[in-house]
Amino acid sequence: MRYVAPTSVDEARSLLVDNPGSRVFAGATDLIPQIRAGRPQPSVMVDLKRIDRLTSVSHRDGGWAIGAATPTAALTANPEFATMFPGLSEASGLIGSDQIQNRSSWGGNVANASPAADSVPALVANDAQVVIASAGGTRTAAVDEIITGPGQTSLGDGEFIIEFTLADMAAGTSDAYLRIIPRTEMDIAVVGAGVRLTMDGPTVAAAKIVLGAVAPTAIRVGEAEAALVGNTLDEATLAEAAEAASAACNPINDKRGTIEYRRQVAGVLTKRCLLIAADRAQNGTA
Amino acid sequence: MNRTHVNCTVNGDDVDFLAADGISLLDALRDELGLTGSKEGCGTGDCGACSILIDGKLNCSCLVLAPEAEGAEIVTVEGIADGDHLHPLQQTFLEGAALQCGICTPGFLVAAKALLDTNPDPTETEIRYALAGNLCRCTGYDKIIRSVQEAAVQLREVAK
Ligand SMILES: Cc1cc2nc3c(=O)[nH]c(=O)nc-3n(C[C@H](O)[C@H](O)[C@H](O)COP(=O)(O)OP(=O)(O)OC[C@H]3O[C@@H](n4cnc5c(N)ncnc54)[C@H](O)[C@@H]3O)c2cc1C
Ligand code: FES
Ligand code: FES
């Protein structure tokens, strides 16, 4: 195995093309434990962190470009980002410990494609797009188009994510993310819920609801969104959205939770997230 | 396995070493540089026994490849005392019986230092969250938390 740290996207692209079995990494917080657990060693480990664009965060012209290898600690510590995207910031900040936070990246969280990845529901709820380096140049895709199944992505051989782009949060709009884990810190989501709401006074003008850890990939709950739009968040509407969220789940039984538990918690978290996002959207978080 | 020549500073000293590309920075510190303070508890980022500072940031050295250290400033538990004077955290851990077997201790000391360097007056909750990446199977944590609180008081006194 060889370690290489290219300093440009082009150099990284050539390394991947020239070296079959090579692999990009950012924090290696998924990759190294997987190799230690017996997954095949890459022929070349391509460290993306020395490419400036991969670790830079910029906000201009009504949007954000966030390097795919940026440690999540740099995002949660960025007041401008954390204020505009409180839910996405909280989701990113839930990944692991402080030690992990100084390494873990969105690029790794998305490309690792764990159904329980915390940043993913919040990224999808915020319509995050990715710019991908591919052999011919670059292409763009939505985050939910990248993840196709547990550990599976639509990224081709030699492709990697350069950066994430997000449009500024519109007026009257905010987000929230909540997860349930068996302890307070350092565990993998049993259920995660990401929500983005646009409020027109007390009425929901637009809604996006995305659940994690309850299906092979994060899922968008269109029925719950439809139940909300045009209504106020009264008990009946919240109950309808929660029921739709529970019904959309296709979870597994495992040591962290049963199918029944995951379904019920998905509804509860959806409801709680809606109330938090609505409050932020109406009262402003800035 | 390919080998890479790595230049960095460790606890203020310039060092260079030759590291096989696949080995962790933890293994390089222990086996190439003889700094055996940092421990391997799990090798998977869960226990924090291998905690070090890289350019001032807390990291699990078991999850860092040795060649990644090129150009970095590294601080290990061996670098937190001032010569023969223990760091206040080391002193309060001793006095507060914050260790039994001791294997987690280097990691807790480095993680607690990282916290107090950025937040000199943390609440108990902040301390518990900041140390959530460090596991201890012996003490039950309370003595560790209290020792960090006591060290924070002492460090604030010194800073006055
Ligand atoms: C102790 C511990 C606790 C954890 N807790 C959580 C948690 O609470 N929630 C959670 O969601 N995750 C958790 N994780 C998993 C992991 O930290 C996250 O998934 C993290 O975001 C991965 O980022 P990374 O940069 O370290 O990925 P890496 O390990 O560097 O990469 C992961 C995968 O993505 C690929 N990859 C990396 N960057 C790119 C890119 N730019 N383009 C294309 N492919 C890329 C790599 O080839 C690899 O296959 C935890 C891990 C540990 C060790
Ligand atoms: S040995 Fe590195 S976290 Fe356990
Ligand atoms: S003192 Fe034994 S693990 Fe902490």
Short mmCIF file of C-alpha atoms and ligand atoms in Angstrom, two decimals:
data_model
loop_
_atom_site.label_atom_id
_atom_site.label_comp_id
_atom_site.label_asym_id
_atom_site.label_seq_id
_atom_site.Cartn_x
_atom_site.Cartn_y
_atom_site.Cartn_z
CA MET A 1 0.00 0.00 0.00
CA ARG A 2 1.16 3.47 -0.91
CA TYR A 3 0.10 6.82 0.58
CA VAL A 4 -0.16 9.85 -1.70
CA ALA A 5 -1.31 13.38 -0.93
CA PRO A 6 -2.05 15.21 -4.19
CA THR A 7 -2.43 18.98 -4.09
CA SER A 8 -4.85 19.41 -6.99
CA VAL A 9 -8.06 17.81 -8.21
CA ASP A 10 -6.37 16.96 -11.52
CA GLU A 11 -3.50 15.19 -9.78
CA ALA A 12 -5.94 13.18 -7.64
CA ARG A 13 -7.96 12.26 -10.71
CA SER A 14 -4.85 10.97 -12.55
CA LEU A 15 -3.73 8.97 -9.51
CA LEU A 16 -7.09 7.21 -9.39
CA VAL A 17 -7.10 6.48 -13.11
CA ASP A 18 -3.49 5.21 -13.11
CA ASN A 19 -3.84 3.02 -10.02
CA PRO A 20 -6.55 0.35 -10.03
CA GLY A 21 -7.63 -0.49 -6.50
CA SER A 22 -6.77 2.98 -5.19
CA ARG A 23 -9.07 4.80 -2.83
CA VAL A 24 -9.61 8.42 -1.75
CA PHE A 25 -10.01 9.31 1.90
CA ALA A 26 -10.51 12.34 4.13
CA GLY A 27 -10.72 11.55 7.85
CA ALA A 28 -10.31 7.78 7.41
CA THR A 29 -12.70 7.35 10.37
CA ASP A 30 -14.68 4.84 8.34
CA LEU A 31 -11.93 3.58 6.06
CA ILE A 32 -9.23 2.62 8.61
CA PRO A 33 -11.60 0.69 10.93
CA GLN A 34 -12.98 -1.12 7.85
CA ILE A 35 -9.49 -2.10 6.67
CA ARG A 36 -8.61 -3.27 10.19
CA ALA A 37 -11.80 -5.35 10.20
CA GLY A 38 -10.60 -7.17 7.08
CA ARG A 39 -11.78 -5.19 4.06
CA PRO A 40 -9.20 -5.24 1.25
CA GLN A 41 -6.34 -2.74 1.55
CA PRO A 42 -6.38 -0.14 -1.22
CA SER A 43 -3.35 -0.20 -3.53
CA VAL A 44 -2.97 3.55 -3.03
CA MET A 45 -4.58 5.69 -0.34
CA VAL A 46 -5.20 9.10 -1.86
CA ASP A 47 -5.39 11.74 0.90
CA LEU A 48 -7.74 14.52 -0.26
CA LYS A 49 -6.94 16.94 2.57
CA ARG A 50 -3.97 18.65 0.89
CA ILE A 51 -6.14 19.88 -1.99
CA ASP A 52 -7.18 23.41 -0.99
CA ARG A 53 -10.62 23.23 -2.58
CA LEU A 54 -11.43 20.01 -0.71
CA THR A 55 -11.09 21.69 2.70
CA SER A 56 -12.27 25.21 1.96
CA VAL A 57 -15.59 26.72 3.00
CA SER A 58 -16.88 29.67 1.03
CA HIS A 59 -20.11 31.65 1.15
CA ARG A 60 -20.87 33.98 -1.73
CA ASP A 61 -23.49 34.81 -4.38
CA GLY A 62 -26.33 33.36 -2.33
CA GLY A 63 -24.79 29.98 -1.71
CA TRP A 64 -22.15 27.87 -0.04
CA ALA A 65 -19.38 25.68 -1.43
CA ILE A 66 -18.02 23.31 1.21
CA GLY A 67 -15.00 21.13 0.44
CA ALA A 68 -15.89 17.44 0.71
CA ALA A 69 -12.94 16.71 3.04
CA THR A 70 -13.65 19.60 5.46
CA PRO A 71 -13.72 18.25 9.04
CA THR A 72 -17.21 18.58 10.50
CA ALA A 73 -15.71 20.40 13.51
CA ALA A 74 -14.84 23.27 11.16
CA LEU A 75 -18.49 23.54 10.14
CA THR A 76 -20.06 23.44 13.58
CA ALA A 77 -17.49 26.05 14.70
CA ASN A 78 -18.39 28.35 11.79
CA PRO A 79 -20.99 30.72 13.32
CA GLU A 80 -22.30 31.93 9.97
CA PHE A 81 -22.88 28.39 8.75
CA ALA A 82 -24.25 27.07 12.03
CA THR A 83 -26.71 29.97 12.28
CA MET A 84 -28.00 29.60 8.74
CA PHE A 85 -28.25 25.78 8.85
CA PRO A 86 -28.82 24.92 12.52
CA GLY A 87 -30.17 21.43 11.79
CA LEU A 88 -27.46 20.48 9.32
CA SER A 89 -24.85 21.82 11.72
CA GLU A 90 -26.28 19.79 14.62
CA ALA A 91 -26.45 16.64 12.46
CA SER A 92 -22.80 17.09 11.46
CA GLY A 93 -21.82 17.73 15.08
CA LEU A 94 -23.35 14.43 16.21
CA ILE A 95 -20.78 12.35 14.32
CA GLY A 96 -18.56 10.63 16.90
CA SER A 97 -16.45 12.36 19.55
CA ASP A 98 -14.37 15.56 19.44
CA GLN A 99 -11.53 13.36 18.17
CA ILE A 100 -13.70 12.06 15.31
CA GLN A 101 -15.14 15.54 14.62
CA ASN A 102 -11.67 16.87 13.83
CA ARG A 103 -11.46 14.31 10.97
CA SER A 104 -14.95 13.26 9.84
CA SER A 105 -16.12 14.78 6.57
CA TRP A 106 -19.39 15.03 4.64
CA GLY A 107 -17.67 13.41 1.66
CA GLY A 108 -16.82 10.35 3.77
CA ASN A 109 -20.19 10.27 5.53
CA VAL A 110 -22.02 10.32 2.17
CA ALA A 111 -19.66 8.03 0.21
CA ASN A 112 -19.54 5.47 3.03
CA ALA A 113 -23.30 5.23 2.49
CA SER A 114 -24.28 3.92 5.91
CA PRO A 115 -28.08 4.01 6.27
CA ALA A 116 -27.49 5.63 9.69
CA ALA A 117 -25.13 8.42 8.49
CA ASP A 118 -26.14 11.51 10.47
CA SER A 119 -25.34 14.25 7.97
CA VAL A 120 -27.28 12.62 5.14
CA PRO A 121 -30.95 13.29 6.10
CA ALA A 122 -30.05 16.91 6.88
CA LEU A 123 -28.10 17.33 3.63
CA VAL A 124 -30.98 15.87 1.60
CA ALA A 125 -33.57 17.99 3.43
CA ASN A 126 -31.52 21.05 2.44
CA ASP A 127 -31.25 19.98 -1.23
CA ALA A 128 -27.45 19.72 -1.02
CA GLN A 129 -25.74 19.08 -4.35
CA VAL A 130 -22.30 17.62 -4.94
CA VAL A 131 -19.68 18.50 -7.51
CA ILE A 132 -17.98 15.28 -8.58
CA ALA A 133 -14.57 14.92 -10.24
CA SER A 134 -14.87 12.35 -12.99
CA ALA A 135 -12.54 11.24 -15.77
CA GLY A 136 -13.96 13.72 -18.27
CA GLY A 137 -14.10 16.73 -15.94
CA THR A 138 -16.81 17.37 -13.37
CA ARG A 139 -20.48 16.55 -13.00
CA THR A 140 -23.06 17.51 -10.40
CA ALA A 141 -25.66 15.41 -8.61
CA ALA A 142 -27.98 15.64 -5.62
CA VAL A 143 -26.82 13.88 -2.43
CA ASP A 144 -29.74 11.42 -2.61
CA GLU A 145 -28.66 10.41 -6.11
CA ILE A 146 -25.23 9.39 -4.77
CA ILE A 147 -26.36 6.88 -2.15
CA THR A 148 -28.00 3.82 -3.72
CA GLY A 149 -27.92 1.25 -0.90
CA PRO A 150 -25.99 0.29 2.25
CA GLY A 151 -22.34 0.89 1.33
CA GLN A 152 -23.36 1.46 -2.31
CA THR A 153 -23.01 4.67 -4.32
CA SER A 154 -23.50 5.80 -7.89
CA LEU A 155 -19.93 7.15 -7.96
CA GLY A 156 -18.02 5.55 -10.83
CA ASP A 157 -14.46 4.20 -10.73
CA GLY A 158 -12.07 7.09 -10.34
CA GLU A 159 -14.79 9.54 -9.34
CA PHE A 160 -14.75 11.50 -6.09
CA ILE A 161 -16.73 14.31 -4.49
CA ILE A 162 -14.97 17.67 -4.69
CA GLU A 163 -17.44 19.84 -2.81
CA PHE A 164 -20.99 20.23 -1.58
CA THR A 165 -23.10 23.21 -2.62
CA LEU A 166 -26.04 24.64 -0.72
CA ALA A 167 -28.28 27.58 -1.58
CA ASP A 168 -28.71 30.11 1.23
CA MET A 169 -31.60 29.32 3.54
CA ALA A 170 -34.56 31.36 2.20
CA ALA A 171 -36.52 33.78 4.39
CA GLY A 172 -39.04 32.07 6.68
CA THR A 173 -37.21 28.76 6.26
CA SER A 174 -35.21 26.65 8.71
CA ASP A 175 -34.17 23.10 9.46
CA ALA A 176 -33.79 20.62 12.31
CA TYR A 177 -32.23 17.19 12.86
CA LEU A 178 -32.76 14.78 15.72
CA ARG A 179 -31.59 11.23 16.28
CA ILE A 180 -32.19 8.57 18.88
CA ILE A 181 -29.27 6.51 20.15
CA PRO A 182 -29.16 4.10 23.09
CA ARG A 183 -26.76 6.39 24.99
CA THR A 184 -26.02 10.12 25.04
CA GLU A 185 -22.92 10.17 22.83
CA MET A 186 -20.85 7.91 20.63
CA ASP A 187 -23.38 5.57 19.05
CA ILE A 188 -25.01 5.08 15.68
CA ALA A 189 -28.52 6.41 15.02
CA VAL A 190 -31.44 4.03 15.62
CA VAL A 191 -33.54 6.61 13.82
CA GLY A 192 -32.53 10.02 12.44
CA ALA A 193 -34.93 12.67 11.18
CA GLY A 194 -34.07 15.76 9.13
CA VAL A 195 -36.66 18.40 8.37
CA ARG A 196 -36.73 21.68 6.49
CA LEU A 197 -39.79 23.93 6.71
CA THR A 198 -40.83 27.18 5.08
CA MET A 199 -43.48 28.97 7.12
CA ASP A 200 -45.94 31.62 5.95
CA GLY A 201 -47.03 32.96 9.31
CA PRO A 202 -48.44 29.94 11.13
CA THR A 203 -49.01 28.00 7.89
CA VAL A 204 -46.56 25.54 6.35
CA ALA A 205 -45.65 26.76 2.85
CA ALA A 206 -43.12 24.03 2.02
CA ALA A 207 -41.77 20.96 3.81
CA LYS A 208 -39.05 18.38 3.33
CA ILE A 209 -38.86 15.39 5.63
CA VAL A 210 -36.04 12.85 5.37
CA LEU A 211 -35.53 9.84 7.66
CA GLY A 212 -32.29 7.95 8.27
CA ALA A 213 -31.59 4.44 9.65
CA VAL A 214 -35.09 3.15 8.89
CA ALA A 215 -34.49 1.86 5.35
CA PRO A 216 -31.51 0.84 3.15
CA THR A 217 -30.98 4.53 2.30
CA ALA A 218 -32.26 7.78 3.77
CA ILE A 219 -35.87 8.21 2.63
CA ARG A 220 -37.94 11.24 1.81
CA VAL A 221 -41.47 11.07 3.22
CA GLY A 222 -43.62 12.73 0.56
CA GLU A 223 -46.90 11.76 2.25
CA ALA A 224 -45.91 13.54 5.46
CA GLU A 225 -44.81 16.59 3.49
CA ALA A 226 -48.14 16.67 1.63
CA ALA A 227 -50.04 16.43 4.91
CA LEU A 228 -48.32 19.59 6.15
CA VAL A 229 -48.39 22.02 3.25
CA GLY A 230 -51.18 24.58 3.57
CA ASN A 231 -51.89 23.62 7.19
CA THR A 232 -50.88 24.92 10.58
CA LEU A 233 -48.92 22.60 12.87
CA ASP A 234 -51.91 21.67 15.03
CA GLU A 235 -52.15 18.34 16.84
CA ALA A 236 -54.11 16.65 14.06
CA THR A 237 -51.69 17.73 11.31
CA LEU A 238 -48.65 16.71 13.37
CA ALA A 239 -50.23 13.34 14.09
CA GLU A 240 -50.93 12.80 10.40
CA ALA A 241 -47.33 13.65 9.48
CA ALA A 242 -45.99 11.37 12.23
CA GLU A 243 -48.19 8.52 11.05
CA ALA A 244 -47.03 8.96 7.47
CA ALA A 245 -43.40 8.95 8.65
CA SER A 246 -43.92 5.71 10.60
CA ALA A 247 -45.65 4.11 7.63
CA ALA A 248 -42.82 5.03 5.25
CA CYS A 249 -40.21 3.15 7.30
CA ASN A 250 -38.77 -0.13 6.12
CA PRO A 251 -36.46 -0.79 9.05
CA ILE A 252 -34.43 -3.75 10.27
CA ASN A 253 -34.41 -5.49 13.65
CA ASP A 254 -31.06 -5.27 15.36
CA LYS A 255 -29.46 -4.88 18.77
CA ARG A 256 -30.16 -1.13 18.74
CA GLY A 257 -33.89 -1.36 18.06
CA THR A 258 -36.75 -3.49 16.83
CA ILE A 259 -38.79 -2.76 13.71
CA GLU A 260 -41.75 -1.65 15.84
CA TYR A 261 -39.60 0.65 17.95
CA ARG A 262 -37.94 2.24 14.92
CA ARG A 263 -41.31 2.88 13.27
CA GLN A 264 -42.76 4.53 16.33
CA VAL A 265 -39.68 6.63 17.04
CA ALA A 266 -39.59 7.81 13.40
CA GLY A 267 -43.01 9.38 13.94
CA VAL A 268 -42.07 10.93 17.26
CA LEU A 269 -38.81 12.41 15.95
CA THR A 270 -40.57 13.76 12.87
CA LYS A 271 -43.05 15.59 15.07
CA ARG A 272 -40.36 17.01 17.35
CA CYS A 273 -38.25 18.12 14.37
CA LEU A 274 -41.22 19.85 12.77
CA LEU A 275 -41.85 21.90 15.90
CA ILE A 276 -38.19 22.89 16.22
CA ALA A 277 -37.85 23.80 12.52
CA ALA A 278 -41.14 25.77 12.56
CA ASP A 279 -40.06 27.72 15.62
CA ARG A 280 -36.72 28.53 13.99
CA ALA A 281 -38.38 29.47 10.70
CA GLN A 282 -40.88 31.79 12.38
CA ASN A 283 -38.66 33.38 14.97
CA GLY A 284 -35.39 33.37 13.10
CA THR A 285 -32.19 31.77 14.30
CA ALA A 286 -29.91 34.60 13.28
CA MET B 1 4.70 -1.80 1.58
CA ASN B 2 6.00 1.57 0.43
CA ARG B 3 7.86 3.65 3.00
CA THR B 4 7.68 7.43 3.34
CA HIS B 5 10.10 9.80 4.98
CA VAL B 6 8.16 12.01 7.40
CA ASN B 7 9.29 15.33 8.90
CA CYS B 8 7.29 16.88 11.73
CA THR B 9 7.65 18.24 15.24
CA VAL B 10 6.75 16.16 18.26
CA ASN B 11 6.46 17.95 21.61
CA GLY B 12 8.45 20.85 20.17
CA ASP B 13 11.35 18.79 18.77
CA ASP B 14 12.00 18.40 15.05
CA VAL B 15 11.87 14.73 14.22
CA ASP B 16 12.09 12.69 11.06
CA PHE B 17 11.35 9.04 10.61
CA LEU B 18 10.70 6.45 7.96
CA ALA B 19 7.22 4.98 8.12
CA ALA B 20 5.58 2.18 6.21
CA ASP B 21 2.65 3.85 4.42
CA GLY B 22 -0.04 1.66 5.98
CA ILE B 23 0.93 2.11 9.64
CA SER B 24 -0.87 4.44 11.97
CA LEU B 25 0.69 7.52 13.48
CA LEU B 26 0.14 5.79 16.84
CA ASP B 27 2.40 2.92 15.79
CA ALA B 28 4.99 5.34 14.41
CA LEU B 29 5.05 7.32 17.67
CA ARG B 30 5.38 4.18 19.76
CA ASP B 31 7.65 2.03 17.60
CA GLU B 32 9.73 4.49 15.57
CA LEU B 33 10.01 7.33 18.08
CA GLY B 34 9.80 5.35 21.33
CA LEU B 35 6.97 7.50 22.68
CA THR B 36 4.91 4.80 24.33
CA GLY B 37 2.67 7.12 26.37
CA SER B 38 -0.12 6.99 23.78
CA LYS B 39 -1.91 3.63 24.04
CA GLU B 40 -3.86 1.47 21.66
CA GLY B 41 -7.10 0.42 23.29
CA CYS B 42 -9.21 -0.37 20.25
CA GLY B 43 -7.58 0.80 17.03
CA THR B 44 -10.97 1.91 15.71
CA GLY B 45 -11.52 5.42 17.09
CA ASP B 46 -13.81 4.37 19.93
CA CYS B 47 -11.71 4.53 23.12
CA GLY B 48 -9.50 7.63 22.85
CA ALA B 49 -6.48 6.00 24.55
CA CYS B 50 -4.39 7.08 21.55
CA SER B 51 -5.45 10.76 21.73
CA ILE B 52 -2.86 13.31 20.60
CA LEU B 53 -2.94 16.90 19.37
CA ILE B 54 -2.17 17.51 15.70
CA ASP B 55 -1.75 21.21 14.93
CA GLY B 56 -3.63 21.89 18.16
CA LYS B 57 -6.58 19.63 17.30
CA LEU B 58 -7.52 16.52 19.27
CA ASN B 59 -7.20 13.36 17.19
CA CYS B 60 -7.18 9.60 17.58
CA SER B 61 -3.68 8.73 16.39
CA CYS B 62 -4.85 5.19 15.56
CA LEU B 63 -7.00 6.67 12.76
CA VAL B 64 -4.20 8.78 11.25
CA LEU B 65 -1.73 7.29 8.78
CA ALA B 66 1.87 8.03 9.75
CA PRO B 67 2.71 9.84 6.47
CA GLU B 68 -0.16 12.27 7.11
CA ALA B 69 1.99 13.81 9.85
CA GLU B 70 4.29 15.49 7.30
CA GLY B 71 4.80 19.10 8.42
CA ALA B 72 2.49 18.75 11.43
CA GLU B 73 3.01 19.91 15.01
CA ILE B 74 2.26 16.99 17.27
CA VAL B 75 1.78 16.96 21.04
CA THR B 76 1.59 13.67 22.93
CA VAL B 77 1.12 13.03 26.64
CA GLU B 78 4.93 13.09 26.99
CA GLY B 79 4.84 16.77 26.01
CA ILE B 80 2.32 18.17 28.44
CA ALA B 81 4.50 18.41 31.56
CA ASP B 82 6.90 21.34 31.88
CA GLY B 83 10.21 19.53 32.43
CA ASP B 84 9.98 18.00 35.90
CA HIS B 85 6.84 19.96 36.74
CA LEU B 86 3.72 17.96 36.07
CA HIS B 87 0.92 19.70 34.21
CA PRO B 88 -1.88 20.68 36.63
CA LEU B 89 -4.05 17.99 35.00
CA GLN B 90 -1.44 15.34 35.75
CA GLN B 91 -1.15 16.56 39.35
CA THR B 92 -4.91 16.64 39.95
CA PHE B 93 -5.34 13.19 38.36
CA LEU B 94 -2.76 11.84 40.82
CA GLU B 95 -4.25 13.60 43.82
CA GLY B 96 -7.83 12.83 42.83
CA ALA B 97 -7.16 9.12 42.17
CA ALA B 98 -8.47 9.59 38.64
CA LEU B 99 -6.77 6.42 37.47
CA GLN B 100 -6.52 2.78 38.40
CA CYS B 101 -4.93 0.65 35.68
CA GLY B 102 -3.90 3.83 33.85
CA ILE B 103 -4.25 2.71 30.27
CA CYS B 104 -6.86 5.36 29.49
CA THR B 105 -5.01 8.11 31.36
CA PRO B 106 -2.73 9.51 28.64
CA GLY B 107 -5.72 9.90 26.34
CA PHE B 108 -7.83 11.57 29.01
CA LEU B 109 -4.99 13.98 29.86
CA VAL B 110 -4.52 15.03 26.24
CA ALA B 111 -8.28 15.33 25.63
CA ALA B 112 -8.75 17.33 28.83
CA LYS B 113 -5.87 19.61 27.87
CA ALA B 114 -7.47 20.16 24.46
CA LEU B 115 -10.68 21.17 26.22
CA LEU B 116 -9.07 23.52 28.76
CA ASP B 117 -6.89 25.15 26.09
CA THR B 118 -10.04 26.35 24.32
CA ASN B 119 -12.51 26.52 27.22
CA PRO B 120 -10.81 27.41 30.52
CA ASP B 121 -14.05 27.37 32.53
CA PRO B 122 -16.14 24.43 31.29
CA THR B 123 -19.32 23.24 32.98
CA GLU B 124 -19.50 19.63 34.16
CA THR B 125 -21.72 18.84 31.18
CA GLU B 126 -19.21 20.38 28.79
CA ILE B 127 -16.43 18.30 30.34
CA ARG B 128 -18.47 15.11 30.03
CA TYR B 129 -19.23 15.79 26.36
CA ALA B 130 -15.63 16.78 25.60
CA LEU B 131 -14.40 13.51 27.12
CA ALA B 132 -17.10 11.32 25.56
CA GLY B 133 -14.54 9.99 23.08
CA ASN B 134 -12.43 8.57 25.93
CA LEU B 135 -13.40 5.35 27.63
CA CYS B 136 -12.33 4.18 31.09
CA ARG B 137 -13.18 0.73 32.39
CA CYS B 138 -11.89 1.32 35.92
CA THR B 139 -12.75 4.62 37.53
CA GLY B 140 -16.42 5.21 36.73
CA TYR B 141 -15.45 8.64 35.35
CA ASP B 142 -16.48 10.82 38.32
CA LYS B 143 -12.96 11.15 39.69
CA ILE B 144 -11.70 12.05 36.23
CA ILE B 145 -14.34 14.75 35.83
CA ARG B 146 -13.59 16.18 39.28
CA SER B 147 -9.86 16.20 38.61
CA VAL B 148 -10.41 18.12 35.37
CA GLN B 149 -12.59 20.63 37.24
CA GLU B 150 -9.88 21.09 39.88
CA ALA B 151 -7.18 21.53 37.24
CA ALA B 152 -9.34 24.11 35.48
CA VAL B 153 -9.58 26.09 38.73
CA GLN B 154 -5.80 25.96 39.20
CA LEU B 155 -5.10 26.95 35.61
CA ARG B 156 -7.46 29.92 35.89
CA GLU B 157 -5.65 31.01 39.08
CA VAL B 158 -2.31 30.88 37.25
CA ALA B 159 -3.74 32.85 34.33
CA LYS B 160 -4.89 35.68 36.62
C1 LIG C 1 -15.81 6.21 16.99
C2 LIG C 1 -16.62 6.56 15.77
C3 LIG C 1 -17.87 7.13 15.93
C4 LIG C 1 -18.65 7.44 14.81
N1 LIG C 1 -19.88 8.01 15.02
C5 LIG C 1 -20.65 8.32 13.94
C6 LIG C 1 -21.92 8.93 14.13
O1 LIG C 1 -22.36 9.18 15.26
N2 LIG C 1 -22.66 9.24 13.02
C7 LIG C 1 -22.21 8.98 11.76
O2 LIG C 1 -22.91 9.29 10.80
N3 LIG C 1 -20.98 8.41 11.56
C8 LIG C 1 -20.21 8.07 12.62
N4 LIG C 1 -18.98 7.49 12.42
C9 LIG C 1 -18.54 7.18 11.05
C10 LIG C 1 -17.63 8.21 10.37
O3 LIG C 1 -16.93 8.99 11.33
C11 LIG C 1 -18.42 9.16 9.47
O4 LIG C 1 -19.10 8.43 8.48
C12 LIG C 1 -17.51 10.22 8.81
O5 LIG C 1 -18.29 11.28 8.31
C13 LIG C 1 -16.65 9.65 7.69
O6 LIG C 1 -15.85 10.69 7.17
P1 LIG C 1 -14.30 10.46 6.87
O7 LIG C 1 -13.81 11.69 6.21
O8 LIG C 1 -13.58 10.02 8.07
O9 LIG C 1 -14.41 9.25 5.81
P2 LIG C 1 -13.26 8.30 5.26
O10 LIG C 1 -13.08 7.16 6.20
O11 LIG C 1 -12.08 9.09 4.86
O12 LIG C 1 -13.99 7.76 3.96
C14 LIG C 1 -15.16 6.95 4.06
C15 LIG C 1 -15.50 6.38 2.69
O13 LIG C 1 -15.83 7.41 1.80
C16 LIG C 1 -14.92 7.49 0.71
N5 LIG C 1 -14.66 8.91 0.52
C17 LIG C 1 -14.14 9.81 1.43
N6 LIG C 1 -14.14 11.04 0.91
C18 LIG C 1 -14.66 10.95 -0.33
C19 LIG C 1 -14.90 11.90 -1.39
N7 LIG C 1 -14.62 13.20 -1.23
N8 LIG C 1 -15.42 11.44 -2.55
C20 LIG C 1 -15.71 10.12 -2.72
N9 LIG C 1 -15.51 9.19 -1.77
C21 LIG C 1 -14.98 9.59 -0.59
C22 LIG C 1 -13.70 6.67 1.13
O14 LIG C 1 -13.08 6.07 0.01
C23 LIG C 1 -14.34 5.63 2.04
O15 LIG C 1 -14.89 4.60 1.29
C24 LIG C 1 -18.16 7.18 13.51
C25 LIG C 1 -16.88 6.63 13.36
C26 LIG C 1 -16.11 6.31 14.47
C27 LIG C 1 -14.76 5.73 14.28
S1 FES C 2 -6.85 3.15 20.14
FE1 FES C 2 -7.40 4.89 19.04
S2 FES C 2 -9.39 5.28 19.74
FE2 FES C 2 -8.93 3.39 20.72
S1 FES C 3 -7.95 3.64 34.72
FE1 FES C 3 -8.21 1.67 33.82
S2 FES C 3 -9.26 2.18 31.99
FE2 FES C 3 -9.24 4.05 33.00
#
